């Protein structure tokens, strides 16, 4: 991991090795190389253990569970046969490109277009902040197909990195997540065969919305694991560090603050597990997923902030893991929908006819 941080990118070999050992895309059918079991708990364990091993910048889950399922849910049999096996094995790396310089939270504001031209389509536009953007071989790109009449008519098309007209920008320099490659992508008159369109070329927006609950659950799982890791790192430090003749852990302030966080993180874990169980039953709603993601991001943030504070000056030094955790955690309240957007989703239901209390 330290070398990947220096390089600003995860080694492609890590995907291949994860694939060889069965840790990438566990859910596809056995005929495509997977286990054929989409129980989200497999993914949850991989996410939690990756975080525990201090490898959370290895965005294998973006590949495995955030992008890969688009092939399963919206792809034809031919597309599944073509795209799934090399992704399960880690030979090909996946990314998803929705965000543009002028459109993030408000995806309907995107400018990238996909226009039909005889027996194929032509893709034009650009995307930014794309995770795995430098490593990716296959990128699912969202583009408008009827921009004049319907801002929500969008297609999801598969761009292959060797297609003419495809270019990557630089690996963007970020505040944290230093080992994760995040890039701008450019599409200049790319010819997209019809066979590379997933599902109905007008329904991409609807498809993306369908995937968002799971994306937020993935975020919540990762963030609650990161909060727990920051808690453990801080706990160890304050038990060892001495001030005024006793361990920092012996100060009542430290005990109260850590007790508050322990209670918050435990409750978060229970809610995340509840959402995982609902998801496995096909019952996870957008609102529940938004609640989990909102709380996970905010609790992680409170924990890393406390962690830095309890480390004192050491918390400000890169050589201490809590410093990196603090910098990496800042994205959690923005990525996969900002905390404000999560509140918007929850707030809409609170004041709607569909409102039900937790116990109903
Ligand atoms: C490290 C990193 C990795 C990323 N990876 C990917 C990726 O792989 N693929 C991809 O497509 N995108 C990716 N993104 C983009 C990410 O999803 C967006 O940055 C995010 O959705 C926010 O969009 P934005 O940056 O345009 O912010 P904006 O939408 O411009 O928001 C700016 C501020 O306005 C607030 N705001 C916006 N609308 C409202 C509203 N209606 N009510 C209240 N407040 C509002 C927001 O909450 C935020 O505080 C990544 C971003 C980062 C930084």
mmCIF file of C-alpha atoms and ligand atoms in Angstrom:
data_model
loop_
_atom_site.group_PDB
_atom_site.id
_atom_site.type_symbol
_atom_site.label_atom_id
_atom_site.label_comp_id
_atom_site.label_asym_id
_atom_site.label_seq_id
_atom_site.Cartn_x
_atom_site.Cartn_y
_atom_site.Cartn_z
ATOM 1 C CA UNK A 1 0.000 0.000 0.000
ATOM 2 C CA UNK A 2 2.728 2.590 0.786
ATOM 3 C CA UNK A 3 4.201 2.061 -2.698
ATOM 4 C CA UNK A 4 0.760 2.431 -4.293
ATOM 5 C CA UNK A 5 0.319 5.676 -2.358
ATOM 6 C CA UNK A 6 3.631 6.937 -3.728
ATOM 7 C CA UNK A 7 2.626 5.876 -7.267
ATOM 8 C CA UNK A 8 -0.850 7.396 -6.885
ATOM 9 C CA UNK A 9 -2.361 4.198 -8.222
ATOM 10 C CA UNK A 10 -3.141 0.640 -7.153
ATOM 11 C CA UNK A 11 -1.050 -1.941 -9.000
ATOM 12 C CA UNK A 12 -3.140 -3.723 -11.654
ATOM 13 C CA UNK A 13 -1.719 -6.984 -10.321
ATOM 14 C CA UNK A 14 -3.734 -6.490 -7.117
ATOM 15 C CA UNK A 15 -6.956 -6.882 -9.151
ATOM 16 C CA UNK A 16 -5.603 -9.990 -10.855
ATOM 17 C CA UNK A 17 -4.537 -11.548 -7.549
ATOM 18 C CA UNK A 18 -7.837 -10.646 -5.881
ATOM 19 C CA UNK A 19 -9.575 -12.284 -8.870
ATOM 20 C CA UNK A 20 -7.427 -15.423 -8.662
ATOM 21 C CA UNK A 21 -8.305 -15.774 -4.980
ATOM 22 C CA UNK A 22 -12.034 -15.313 -5.535
ATOM 23 C CA UNK A 23 -12.369 -11.861 -3.948
ATOM 24 C CA UNK A 24 -13.568 -9.964 -7.040
ATOM 25 C CA UNK A 25 -17.184 -10.144 -8.182
ATOM 26 C CA UNK A 26 -18.322 -13.096 -6.115
ATOM 27 C CA UNK A 27 -21.969 -12.788 -7.211
ATOM 28 C CA UNK A 28 -21.981 -13.750 -10.953
ATOM 29 C CA UNK A 29 -23.175 -17.144 -12.016
ATOM 30 C CA UNK A 30 -20.602 -19.940 -11.874
ATOM 31 C CA UNK A 31 -20.565 -20.121 -15.694
ATOM 32 C CA UNK A 32 -19.030 -16.610 -15.654
ATOM 33 C CA UNK A 33 -16.527 -17.512 -12.927
ATOM 34 C CA UNK A 34 -18.405 -16.264 -9.846
ATOM 35 C CA UNK A 35 -19.937 -18.092 -6.888
ATOM 36 C CA UNK A 36 -23.462 -17.503 -8.126
ATOM 37 C CA UNK A 37 -24.571 -16.129 -4.759
ATOM 38 C CA UNK A 38 -25.381 -12.453 -4.421
ATOM 39 C CA UNK A 39 -25.664 -12.446 -0.590
ATOM 40 C CA UNK A 40 -24.379 -8.968 0.271
ATOM 41 C CA UNK A 41 -22.677 -10.324 3.407
ATOM 42 C CA UNK A 42 -19.839 -11.708 1.220
ATOM 43 C CA UNK A 43 -19.225 -8.157 0.000
ATOM 44 C CA UNK A 44 -19.611 -6.746 3.501
ATOM 45 C CA UNK A 45 -16.872 -9.061 4.816
ATOM 46 C CA UNK A 46 -14.527 -8.180 1.941
ATOM 47 C CA UNK A 47 -15.112 -4.443 2.542
ATOM 48 C CA UNK A 48 -14.628 -4.714 6.315
ATOM 49 C CA UNK A 49 -11.495 -6.861 6.064
ATOM 50 C CA UNK A 50 -9.974 -4.615 3.361
ATOM 51 C CA UNK A 51 -10.486 -1.676 5.701
ATOM 52 C CA UNK A 52 -9.101 -3.542 8.700
ATOM 53 C CA UNK A 53 -5.979 -4.356 6.658
ATOM 54 C CA UNK A 54 -5.562 -0.627 5.934
ATOM 55 C CA UNK A 55 -6.179 -1.173 2.194
ATOM 56 C CA UNK A 56 -9.419 0.796 1.799
ATOM 57 C CA UNK A 57 -7.878 2.790 -1.060
ATOM 58 C CA UNK A 58 -7.977 -0.376 -3.146
ATOM 59 C CA UNK A 59 -11.411 0.301 -4.670
ATOM 60 C CA UNK A 60 -12.097 -3.328 -5.581
ATOM 61 C CA UNK A 61 -15.701 -2.827 -4.504
ATOM 62 C CA UNK A 62 -16.241 -0.123 -7.135
ATOM 63 C CA UNK A 63 -15.252 -2.790 -9.649
ATOM 64 C CA UNK A 64 -17.017 -5.737 -8.017
ATOM 65 C CA UNK A 65 -20.277 -4.457 -6.675
ATOM 66 C CA UNK A 66 -20.806 -0.934 -7.916
ATOM 67 C CA UNK A 67 -20.096 -1.299 -11.644
ATOM 68 C CA UNK A 68 -20.164 -5.054 -12.356
ATOM 69 C CA UNK A 69 -23.865 -5.519 -11.458
ATOM 70 C CA UNK A 70 -24.904 -3.190 -14.317
ATOM 71 C CA UNK A 71 -23.920 -6.026 -16.693
ATOM 72 C CA UNK A 72 -25.948 -8.515 -14.671
ATOM 73 C CA UNK A 73 -29.065 -6.354 -14.287
ATOM 74 C CA UNK A 74 -29.252 -4.643 -17.672
ATOM 75 C CA UNK A 75 -26.910 -6.572 -20.011
ATOM 76 C CA UNK A 76 -27.924 -9.170 -22.604
ATOM 77 C CA UNK A 77 -26.661 -12.765 -22.365
ATOM 78 C CA UNK A 78 -24.085 -11.919 -25.028
ATOM 79 C CA UNK A 79 -22.862 -8.903 -23.019
ATOM 80 C CA UNK A 80 -22.637 -10.964 -19.823
ATOM 81 C CA UNK A 81 -20.601 -13.625 -21.627
ATOM 82 C CA UNK A 82 -18.292 -10.999 -23.128
ATOM 83 C CA UNK A 83 -17.781 -8.708 -20.133
ATOM 84 C CA UNK A 84 -18.220 -10.726 -16.931
ATOM 85 C CA UNK A 85 -15.447 -13.407 -17.097
ATOM 86 C CA UNK A 86 -12.494 -10.989 -17.603
ATOM 87 C CA UNK A 87 -13.866 -8.800 -14.793
ATOM 88 C CA UNK A 88 -14.309 -11.730 -12.380
ATOM 89 C CA UNK A 89 -10.693 -12.769 -13.026
ATOM 90 C CA UNK A 90 -9.383 -9.199 -12.646
ATOM 91 C CA UNK A 91 -7.946 -9.086 -16.185
ATOM 92 C CA UNK A 92 -10.193 -6.120 -16.933
ATOM 93 C CA UNK A 93 -10.838 -3.305 -14.480
ATOM 94 C CA UNK A 94 -14.139 -1.430 -14.287
ATOM 95 C CA UNK A 95 -15.170 2.175 -13.706
ATOM 96 C CA UNK A 96 -18.422 4.095 -13.899
ATOM 97 C CA UNK A 97 -18.571 7.613 -15.305
ATOM 98 C CA UNK A 98 -21.564 9.759 -14.406
ATOM 99 C CA UNK A 99 -20.091 12.982 -12.973
ATOM 100 C CA UNK A 100 -19.072 15.835 -15.265
ATOM 101 C CA UNK A 101 -17.352 19.144 -14.576
ATOM 102 C CA UNK A 102 -20.788 20.818 -14.650
ATOM 103 C CA UNK A 103 -22.992 18.034 -13.239
ATOM 104 C CA UNK A 104 -22.535 15.922 -10.114
ATOM 105 C CA UNK A 105 -25.428 15.838 -7.656
ATOM 106 C CA UNK A 106 -27.732 16.958 -10.476
ATOM 107 C CA UNK A 107 -27.098 14.283 -13.099
ATOM 108 C CA UNK A 108 -29.824 15.601 -15.404
ATOM 109 C CA UNK A 109 -27.483 18.546 -16.054
ATOM 110 C CA UNK A 110 -24.940 16.353 -17.858
ATOM 111 C CA UNK A 111 -23.748 17.368 -21.343
ATOM 112 C CA UNK A 112 -22.289 14.102 -22.675
ATOM 113 C CA UNK A 113 -24.368 12.823 -25.599
ATOM 114 C CA UNK A 114 -24.869 9.561 -27.412
ATOM 115 C CA UNK A 115 -26.335 10.019 -30.881
ATOM 116 C CA UNK A 116 -27.501 7.212 -33.174
ATOM 117 C CA UNK A 117 -25.659 7.089 -36.503
ATOM 118 C CA UNK A 118 -26.745 4.188 -38.736
ATOM 119 C CA UNK A 119 -25.971 0.871 -37.055
ATOM 120 C CA UNK A 120 -23.913 2.380 -34.233
ATOM 121 C CA UNK A 121 -23.840 5.374 -31.864
ATOM 122 C CA UNK A 122 -21.457 8.326 -31.508
ATOM 123 C CA UNK A 123 -20.355 9.369 -28.018
ATOM 124 C CA UNK A 124 -19.125 12.895 -27.241
ATOM 125 C CA UNK A 125 -18.341 14.596 -23.937
ATOM 126 C CA UNK A 126 -16.202 14.315 -20.848
ATOM 127 C CA UNK A 127 -16.426 13.041 -17.265
ATOM 128 C CA UNK A 128 -14.471 13.871 -14.154
ATOM 129 C CA UNK A 129 -13.490 12.482 -10.726
ATOM 130 C CA UNK A 130 -13.767 8.912 -12.040
ATOM 131 C CA UNK A 131 -12.510 6.263 -9.592
ATOM 132 C CA UNK A 132 -10.226 3.634 -11.201
ATOM 133 C CA UNK A 133 -10.094 6.176 -14.060
ATOM 134 C CA UNK A 134 -6.471 5.458 -15.002
ATOM 135 C CA UNK A 135 -6.593 1.686 -14.505
ATOM 136 C CA UNK A 136 -10.004 1.059 -16.074
ATOM 137 C CA UNK A 137 -10.335 -1.063 -19.224
ATOM 138 C CA UNK A 138 -14.128 -0.941 -19.384
ATOM 139 C CA UNK A 139 -16.030 2.201 -18.427
ATOM 140 C CA UNK A 140 -19.796 2.393 -18.173
ATOM 141 C CA UNK A 141 -20.585 5.913 -19.356
ATOM 142 C CA UNK A 142 -23.883 7.726 -18.838
ATOM 143 C CA UNK A 143 -24.874 9.917 -21.783
ATOM 144 C CA UNK A 144 -27.980 11.765 -22.932
ATOM 145 C CA UNK A 145 -29.804 10.323 -25.924
ATOM 146 C CA UNK A 146 -32.507 12.978 -26.413
ATOM 147 C CA UNK A 147 -31.111 16.167 -24.863
ATOM 148 C CA UNK A 148 -33.506 18.511 -26.723
ATOM 149 C CA UNK A 149 -36.712 16.849 -25.517
ATOM 150 C CA UNK A 150 -36.012 14.838 -22.392
ATOM 151 C CA UNK A 151 -33.197 15.609 -19.908
ATOM 152 C CA UNK A 152 -33.724 12.201 -18.278
ATOM 153 C CA UNK A 153 -33.361 10.139 -21.486
ATOM 154 C CA UNK A 154 -29.940 8.601 -20.992
ATOM 155 C CA UNK A 155 -28.043 5.530 -22.098
ATOM 156 C CA UNK A 156 -25.428 3.510 -20.290
ATOM 157 C CA UNK A 157 -22.784 2.507 -22.823
ATOM 158 C CA UNK A 158 -19.634 0.461 -22.374
ATOM 159 C CA UNK A 159 -16.517 2.290 -23.522
ATOM 160 C CA UNK A 160 -13.500 0.046 -24.056
ATOM 161 C CA UNK A 161 -10.178 1.729 -23.387
ATOM 162 C CA UNK A 162 -8.768 0.912 -26.842
ATOM 163 C CA UNK A 163 -11.650 2.586 -28.701
ATOM 164 C CA UNK A 164 -10.618 5.391 -31.006
ATOM 165 C CA UNK A 165 -11.488 8.807 -29.568
ATOM 166 C CA UNK A 166 -11.107 7.767 -25.926
ATOM 167 C CA UNK A 167 -8.551 9.687 -23.837
ATOM 168 C CA UNK A 168 -7.707 9.919 -20.160
ATOM 169 C CA UNK A 169 -6.738 13.136 -18.418
ATOM 170 C CA UNK A 170 -4.207 13.254 -15.635
ATOM 171 C CA UNK A 171 -4.440 11.270 -12.424
ATOM 172 C CA UNK A 172 -6.034 13.981 -10.251
ATOM 173 C CA UNK A 173 -4.173 15.092 -7.140
ATOM 174 C CA UNK A 174 -6.499 14.595 -4.177
ATOM 175 C CA UNK A 175 -6.555 15.568 -0.490
ATOM 176 C CA UNK A 176 -6.596 11.887 0.545
ATOM 177 C CA UNK A 177 -7.086 8.386 -0.902
ATOM 178 C CA UNK A 178 -3.620 8.774 -2.399
ATOM 179 C CA UNK A 179 -3.392 5.225 -3.771
ATOM 180 C CA UNK A 180 -6.699 5.536 -5.599
ATOM 181 C CA UNK A 181 -6.487 6.697 -9.226
ATOM 182 C CA UNK A 182 -9.135 9.303 -9.969
ATOM 183 C CA UNK A 183 -9.216 10.827 -13.430
ATOM 184 C CA UNK A 184 -10.927 12.901 -16.059
ATOM 185 C CA UNK A 185 -12.060 10.981 -19.147
ATOM 186 C CA UNK A 186 -12.689 12.338 -22.646
ATOM 187 C CA UNK A 187 -14.888 10.926 -25.396
ATOM 188 C CA UNK A 188 -14.337 12.403 -28.801
ATOM 189 C CA UNK A 189 -16.602 11.049 -31.563
ATOM 190 C CA UNK A 190 -16.253 7.490 -30.236
ATOM 191 C CA UNK A 191 -18.117 4.918 -32.343
ATOM 192 C CA UNK A 192 -20.087 2.779 -29.900
ATOM 193 C CA UNK A 193 -21.472 -0.469 -31.363
ATOM 194 C CA UNK A 194 -25.108 -1.139 -30.477
ATOM 195 C CA UNK A 195 -23.873 -4.253 -28.681
ATOM 196 C CA UNK A 196 -22.173 -2.008 -26.125
ATOM 197 C CA UNK A 197 -25.395 -0.326 -24.958
ATOM 198 C CA UNK A 198 -26.814 -1.768 -21.733
ATOM 199 C CA UNK A 199 -30.577 -2.218 -21.875
ATOM 200 C CA UNK A 200 -32.842 0.500 -23.232
ATOM 201 C CA UNK A 201 -30.870 3.559 -24.447
ATOM 202 C CA UNK A 202 -33.463 5.928 -22.926
ATOM 203 C CA UNK A 203 -33.614 4.339 -19.471
ATOM 204 C CA UNK A 204 -30.043 4.815 -18.189
ATOM 205 C CA UNK A 205 -31.082 7.420 -15.613
ATOM 206 C CA UNK A 206 -33.654 5.009 -14.196
ATOM 207 C CA UNK A 207 -31.022 2.201 -14.161
ATOM 208 C CA UNK A 208 -28.577 4.406 -12.240
ATOM 209 C CA UNK A 209 -31.249 5.330 -9.684
ATOM 210 C CA UNK A 210 -31.931 1.608 -9.175
ATOM 211 C CA UNK A 211 -28.253 1.032 -8.372
ATOM 212 C CA UNK A 212 -27.997 3.927 -5.932
ATOM 213 C CA UNK A 213 -29.436 2.175 -2.852
ATOM 214 C CA UNK A 214 -26.785 -0.531 -3.133
ATOM 215 C CA UNK A 215 -24.074 2.075 -3.816
ATOM 216 C CA UNK A 216 -25.031 3.855 -0.595
ATOM 217 C CA UNK A 217 -25.077 0.619 1.360
ATOM 218 C CA UNK A 218 -21.559 -0.113 0.068
ATOM 219 C CA UNK A 219 -20.548 3.375 1.232
ATOM 220 C CA UNK A 220 -22.150 2.897 4.647
ATOM 221 C CA UNK A 221 -20.434 -0.479 5.102
ATOM 222 C CA UNK A 222 -17.049 0.964 4.185
ATOM 223 C CA UNK A 223 -17.478 4.072 6.346
ATOM 224 C CA UNK A 224 -18.638 2.199 9.420
ATOM 225 C CA UNK A 225 -15.604 -0.129 9.052
ATOM 226 C CA UNK A 226 -13.362 2.940 8.726
ATOM 227 C CA UNK A 227 -14.903 4.495 11.854
ATOM 228 C CA UNK A 228 -14.237 1.274 13.767
ATOM 229 C CA UNK A 229 -10.642 1.161 12.520
ATOM 230 C CA UNK A 230 -10.059 4.807 13.549
ATOM 231 C CA UNK A 231 -11.559 3.989 16.961
ATOM 232 C CA UNK A 232 -9.160 1.068 17.445
ATOM 233 C CA UNK A 233 -6.103 3.029 16.308
ATOM 234 C CA UNK A 234 -7.019 5.852 18.716
ATOM 235 C CA UNK A 235 -7.780 3.471 21.580
ATOM 236 C CA UNK A 236 -4.331 1.905 21.269
ATOM 237 C CA UNK A 237 -2.611 5.277 21.106
ATOM 238 C CA UNK A 238 -4.289 6.826 24.162
ATOM 239 C CA UNK A 239 -3.579 3.731 26.238
ATOM 240 C CA UNK A 240 0.131 4.116 25.548
ATOM 241 C CA UNK A 241 0.600 7.893 25.457
ATOM 242 C CA UNK A 242 1.262 9.458 28.836
ATOM 243 C CA UNK A 243 0.605 13.017 30.008
ATOM 244 C CA UNK A 244 0.594 14.474 33.534
ATOM 245 C CA UNK A 245 1.849 11.180 34.966
ATOM 246 C CA UNK A 246 -0.859 8.928 33.546
ATOM 247 C CA UNK A 247 -2.088 7.474 30.280
ATOM 248 C CA UNK A 248 -4.210 9.814 28.139
ATOM 249 C CA UNK A 249 -6.818 7.021 28.332
ATOM 250 C CA UNK A 250 -7.076 7.640 32.078
ATOM 251 C CA UNK A 251 -8.371 11.184 31.573
ATOM 252 C CA UNK A 252 -12.119 11.345 32.053
ATOM 253 C CA UNK A 253 -12.476 13.494 28.932
ATOM 254 C CA UNK A 254 -10.856 10.726 26.835
ATOM 255 C CA UNK A 255 -13.105 8.072 28.375
ATOM 256 C CA UNK A 256 -16.293 10.097 27.842
ATOM 257 C CA UNK A 257 -15.447 11.005 24.246
ATOM 258 C CA UNK A 258 -14.434 7.438 23.365
ATOM 259 C CA UNK A 259 -17.519 6.065 25.138
ATOM 260 C CA UNK A 260 -19.732 8.328 23.010
ATOM 261 C CA UNK A 261 -18.027 7.131 19.830
ATOM 262 C CA UNK A 262 -18.137 3.469 20.863
ATOM 263 C CA UNK A 263 -21.915 3.764 21.371
ATOM 264 C CA UNK A 264 -22.389 5.564 18.044
ATOM 265 C CA UNK A 265 -20.258 3.086 16.073
ATOM 266 C CA UNK A 266 -21.999 0.061 17.647
ATOM 267 C CA UNK A 267 -25.428 1.485 16.804
ATOM 268 C CA UNK A 268 -24.274 2.284 13.290
ATOM 269 C CA UNK A 269 -23.088 -1.293 12.808
ATOM 270 C CA UNK A 270 -26.458 -2.640 13.888
ATOM 271 C CA UNK A 271 -28.272 -0.352 11.433
ATOM 272 C CA UNK A 272 -25.878 -1.241 8.591
ATOM 273 C CA UNK A 273 -26.392 -4.962 9.325
ATOM 274 C CA UNK A 274 -30.167 -4.365 9.333
ATOM 275 C CA UNK A 275 -29.872 -2.708 5.883
ATOM 276 C CA UNK A 276 -27.714 -5.569 4.602
ATOM 277 C CA UNK A 277 -30.411 -8.051 5.711
ATOM 278 C CA UNK A 278 -33.120 -5.951 4.024
ATOM 279 C CA UNK A 279 -31.016 -5.740 0.862
ATOM 280 C CA UNK A 280 -30.638 -9.519 0.779
ATOM 281 C CA UNK A 281 -34.443 -9.772 0.917
ATOM 282 C CA UNK A 282 -34.805 -7.196 -1.893
ATOM 283 C CA UNK A 283 -36.401 -4.745 0.548
ATOM 284 C CA UNK A 284 -33.757 -2.031 0.982
ATOM 285 C CA UNK A 285 -35.390 1.291 0.104
ATOM 286 C CA UNK A 286 -33.593 4.380 -1.203
ATOM 287 C CA UNK A 287 -34.516 6.161 2.044
ATOM 288 C CA UNK A 288 -33.112 3.478 4.362
ATOM 289 C CA UNK A 289 -29.901 3.344 2.325
ATOM 290 C CA UNK A 290 -29.652 7.146 2.496
ATOM 291 C CA UNK A 291 -30.056 7.027 6.299
ATOM 292 C CA UNK A 292 -27.265 4.448 6.598
ATOM 293 C CA UNK A 293 -24.934 6.399 4.319
ATOM 294 C CA UNK A 294 -25.664 9.733 6.017
ATOM 295 C CA UNK A 295 -25.038 8.383 9.506
ATOM 296 C CA UNK A 296 -21.984 6.331 8.507
ATOM 297 C CA UNK A 297 -20.290 9.304 6.858
ATOM 298 C CA UNK A 298 -21.051 11.657 9.748
ATOM 299 C CA UNK A 299 -20.011 9.171 12.472
ATOM 300 C CA UNK A 300 -16.801 8.291 10.611
ATOM 301 C CA UNK A 301 -16.046 12.018 10.397
ATOM 302 C CA UNK A 302 -16.647 12.590 14.109
ATOM 303 C CA UNK A 303 -14.448 9.582 14.935
ATOM 304 C CA UNK A 304 -11.453 10.583 12.792
ATOM 305 C CA UNK A 305 -11.688 14.157 14.097
ATOM 306 C CA UNK A 306 -11.675 12.901 17.692
ATOM 307 C CA UNK A 307 -8.848 10.501 16.800
ATOM 308 C CA UNK A 308 -6.648 13.338 15.557
ATOM 309 C CA UNK A 309 -7.491 15.412 18.643
ATOM 310 C CA UNK A 310 -6.606 12.611 21.050
ATOM 311 C CA UNK A 311 -3.326 11.980 19.229
ATOM 312 C CA UNK A 312 -2.325 15.600 19.854
ATOM 313 C CA UNK A 313 0.469 16.836 17.542
ATOM 314 C CA UNK A 314 1.130 13.267 16.375
ATOM 315 C CA UNK A 315 -2.336 13.268 14.795
ATOM 316 C CA UNK A 316 -1.185 15.991 12.425
ATOM 317 C CA UNK A 317 1.788 13.940 11.209
ATOM 318 C CA UNK A 318 1.527 11.766 8.128
ATOM 319 C CA UNK A 319 3.523 8.982 9.772
ATOM 320 C CA UNK A 320 0.560 8.282 12.088
ATOM 321 C CA UNK A 321 -2.284 6.314 10.449
ATOM 322 C CA UNK A 322 -4.962 8.515 12.038
ATOM 323 C CA UNK A 323 -3.684 11.492 10.008
ATOM 324 C CA UNK A 324 -4.250 9.588 6.762
ATOM 325 C CA UNK A 325 -7.629 8.271 7.970
ATOM 326 C CA UNK A 326 -8.718 11.841 8.683
ATOM 327 C CA UNK A 327 -7.731 13.006 5.185
ATOM 328 C CA UNK A 328 -9.267 9.947 3.508
ATOM 329 C CA UNK A 329 -12.529 10.288 5.459
ATOM 330 C CA UNK A 330 -13.254 13.794 4.235
ATOM 331 C CA UNK A 331 -14.602 12.405 0.952
ATOM 332 C CA UNK A 332 -17.191 10.192 2.659
ATOM 333 C CA UNK A 333 -19.658 13.049 3.161
ATOM 334 C CA UNK A 334 -19.396 13.859 -0.577
ATOM 335 C CA UNK A 335 -18.964 10.542 -2.406
ATOM 336 C CA UNK A 336 -21.934 8.364 -3.434
ATOM 337 C CA UNK A 337 -24.242 11.337 -2.863
ATOM 338 C CA UNK A 338 -23.422 14.158 -0.458
ATOM 339 C CA UNK A 339 -24.813 14.321 3.085
ATOM 340 C CA UNK A 340 -27.104 17.128 1.891
ATOM 341 C CA UNK A 341 -28.532 14.920 -0.879
ATOM 342 C CA UNK A 342 -29.051 12.105 1.683
ATOM 343 C CA UNK A 343 -31.030 14.559 3.860
ATOM 344 C CA UNK A 344 -33.025 15.645 0.806
ATOM 345 C CA UNK A 345 -34.028 12.007 0.124
ATOM 346 C CA UNK A 346 -34.897 11.317 3.771
ATOM 347 C CA UNK A 347 -36.653 14.671 4.205
ATOM 348 C CA UNK A 348 -38.881 14.085 1.177
ATOM 349 C CA UNK A 349 -40.240 10.918 2.771
ATOM 350 C CA UNK A 350 -40.622 12.452 6.226
ATOM 351 C CA UNK A 351 -43.148 14.937 4.801
ATOM 352 C CA UNK A 352 -44.843 12.639 2.281
ATOM 353 C CA UNK A 353 -47.971 10.497 2.357
ATOM 354 C CA UNK A 354 -45.738 7.373 2.348
ATOM 355 C CA UNK A 355 -44.181 8.279 5.697
ATOM 356 C CA UNK A 356 -44.047 5.342 8.108
ATOM 357 C CA UNK A 357 -42.326 5.285 11.442
ATOM 358 C CA UNK A 358 -39.558 2.700 11.945
ATOM 359 C CA UNK A 359 -41.945 0.442 13.872
ATOM 360 C CA UNK A 360 -44.777 0.395 11.329
HETATM 361 C C1 LIG B 1 -12.494 10.920 -4.889
HETATM 362 C C2 LIG B 1 -13.750 10.971 -5.710
HETATM 363 C C3 LIG B 1 -14.155 9.847 -6.426
HETATM 364 C C4 LIG B 1 -15.292 9.895 -7.233
HETATM 365 N N1 LIG B 1 -15.631 8.802 -8.000
HETATM 366 C C5 LIG B 1 -16.627 8.928 -8.908
HETATM 367 C C6 LIG B 1 -16.876 7.879 -9.877
HETATM 368 O O1 LIG B 1 -16.235 6.830 -9.870
HETATM 369 N N2 LIG B 1 -17.846 8.076 -10.810
HETATM 370 C C7 LIG B 1 -18.602 9.219 -10.843
HETATM 371 O O2 LIG B 1 -19.446 9.328 -11.722
HETATM 372 N N3 LIG B 1 -18.402 10.228 -9.944
HETATM 373 C C8 LIG B 1 -17.426 10.115 -9.004
HETATM 374 N N4 LIG B 1 -17.197 11.134 -8.105
HETATM 375 C C9 LIG B 1 -18.039 12.311 -8.138
HETATM 376 C C10 LIG B 1 -18.965 12.426 -6.926
HETATM 377 O O3 LIG B 1 -19.989 11.460 -7.017
HETATM 378 C C11 LIG B 1 -19.494 13.873 -6.914
HETATM 379 O O4 LIG B 1 -18.384 14.702 -6.589
HETATM 380 C C12 LIG B 1 -20.623 14.054 -5.927
HETATM 381 O O5 LIG B 1 -21.797 13.388 -6.374
HETATM 382 C C13 LIG B 1 -20.971 15.544 -5.733
HETATM 383 O O6 LIG B 1 -21.161 16.177 -6.953
HETATM 384 P P1 LIG B 1 -20.368 17.536 -7.287
HETATM 385 O O7 LIG B 1 -18.925 17.325 -7.004
HETATM 386 O O8 LIG B 1 -20.745 17.987 -8.660
HETATM 387 O O9 LIG B 1 -20.910 18.575 -6.229
HETATM 388 P P2 LIG B 1 -22.157 19.562 -6.436
HETATM 389 O O10 LIG B 1 -23.316 18.789 -6.937
HETATM 390 O O11 LIG B 1 -21.695 20.741 -7.239
HETATM 391 O O12 LIG B 1 -22.443 20.013 -4.936
HETATM 392 C C14 LIG B 1 -21.779 21.112 -4.298
HETATM 393 C C15 LIG B 1 -22.466 21.329 -2.932
HETATM 394 O O13 LIG B 1 -23.844 21.693 -3.139
HETATM 395 C C16 LIG B 1 -24.679 20.829 -2.380
HETATM 396 N N5 LIG B 1 -25.921 20.594 -3.096
HETATM 397 C C17 LIG B 1 -26.100 20.246 -4.395
HETATM 398 N N6 LIG B 1 -27.407 20.102 -4.660
HETATM 399 C C18 LIG B 1 -28.072 20.334 -3.501
HETATM 400 C C19 LIG B 1 -29.454 20.345 -3.120
HETATM 401 N N7 LIG B 1 -30.419 20.048 -3.994
HETATM 402 N N8 LIG B 1 -29.773 20.639 -1.828
HETATM 403 C C20 LIG B 1 -28.802 20.929 -0.915
HETATM 404 N N9 LIG B 1 -27.488 20.947 -1.221
HETATM 405 C C21 LIG B 1 -27.125 20.655 -2.490
HETATM 406 C C22 LIG B 1 -23.872 19.515 -2.266
HETATM 407 O O14 LIG B 1 -24.326 18.734 -1.175
HETATM 408 C C23 LIG B 1 -22.459 20.055 -2.051
HETATM 409 O O15 LIG B 1 -22.296 20.413 -0.704
HETATM 410 C C24 LIG B 1 -16.073 11.087 -7.280
HETATM 411 C C25 LIG B 1 -15.679 12.214 -6.533
HETATM 412 C C26 LIG B 1 -14.530 12.173 -5.781
HETATM 413 C C27 LIG B 1 -14.091 13.422 -5.072
#
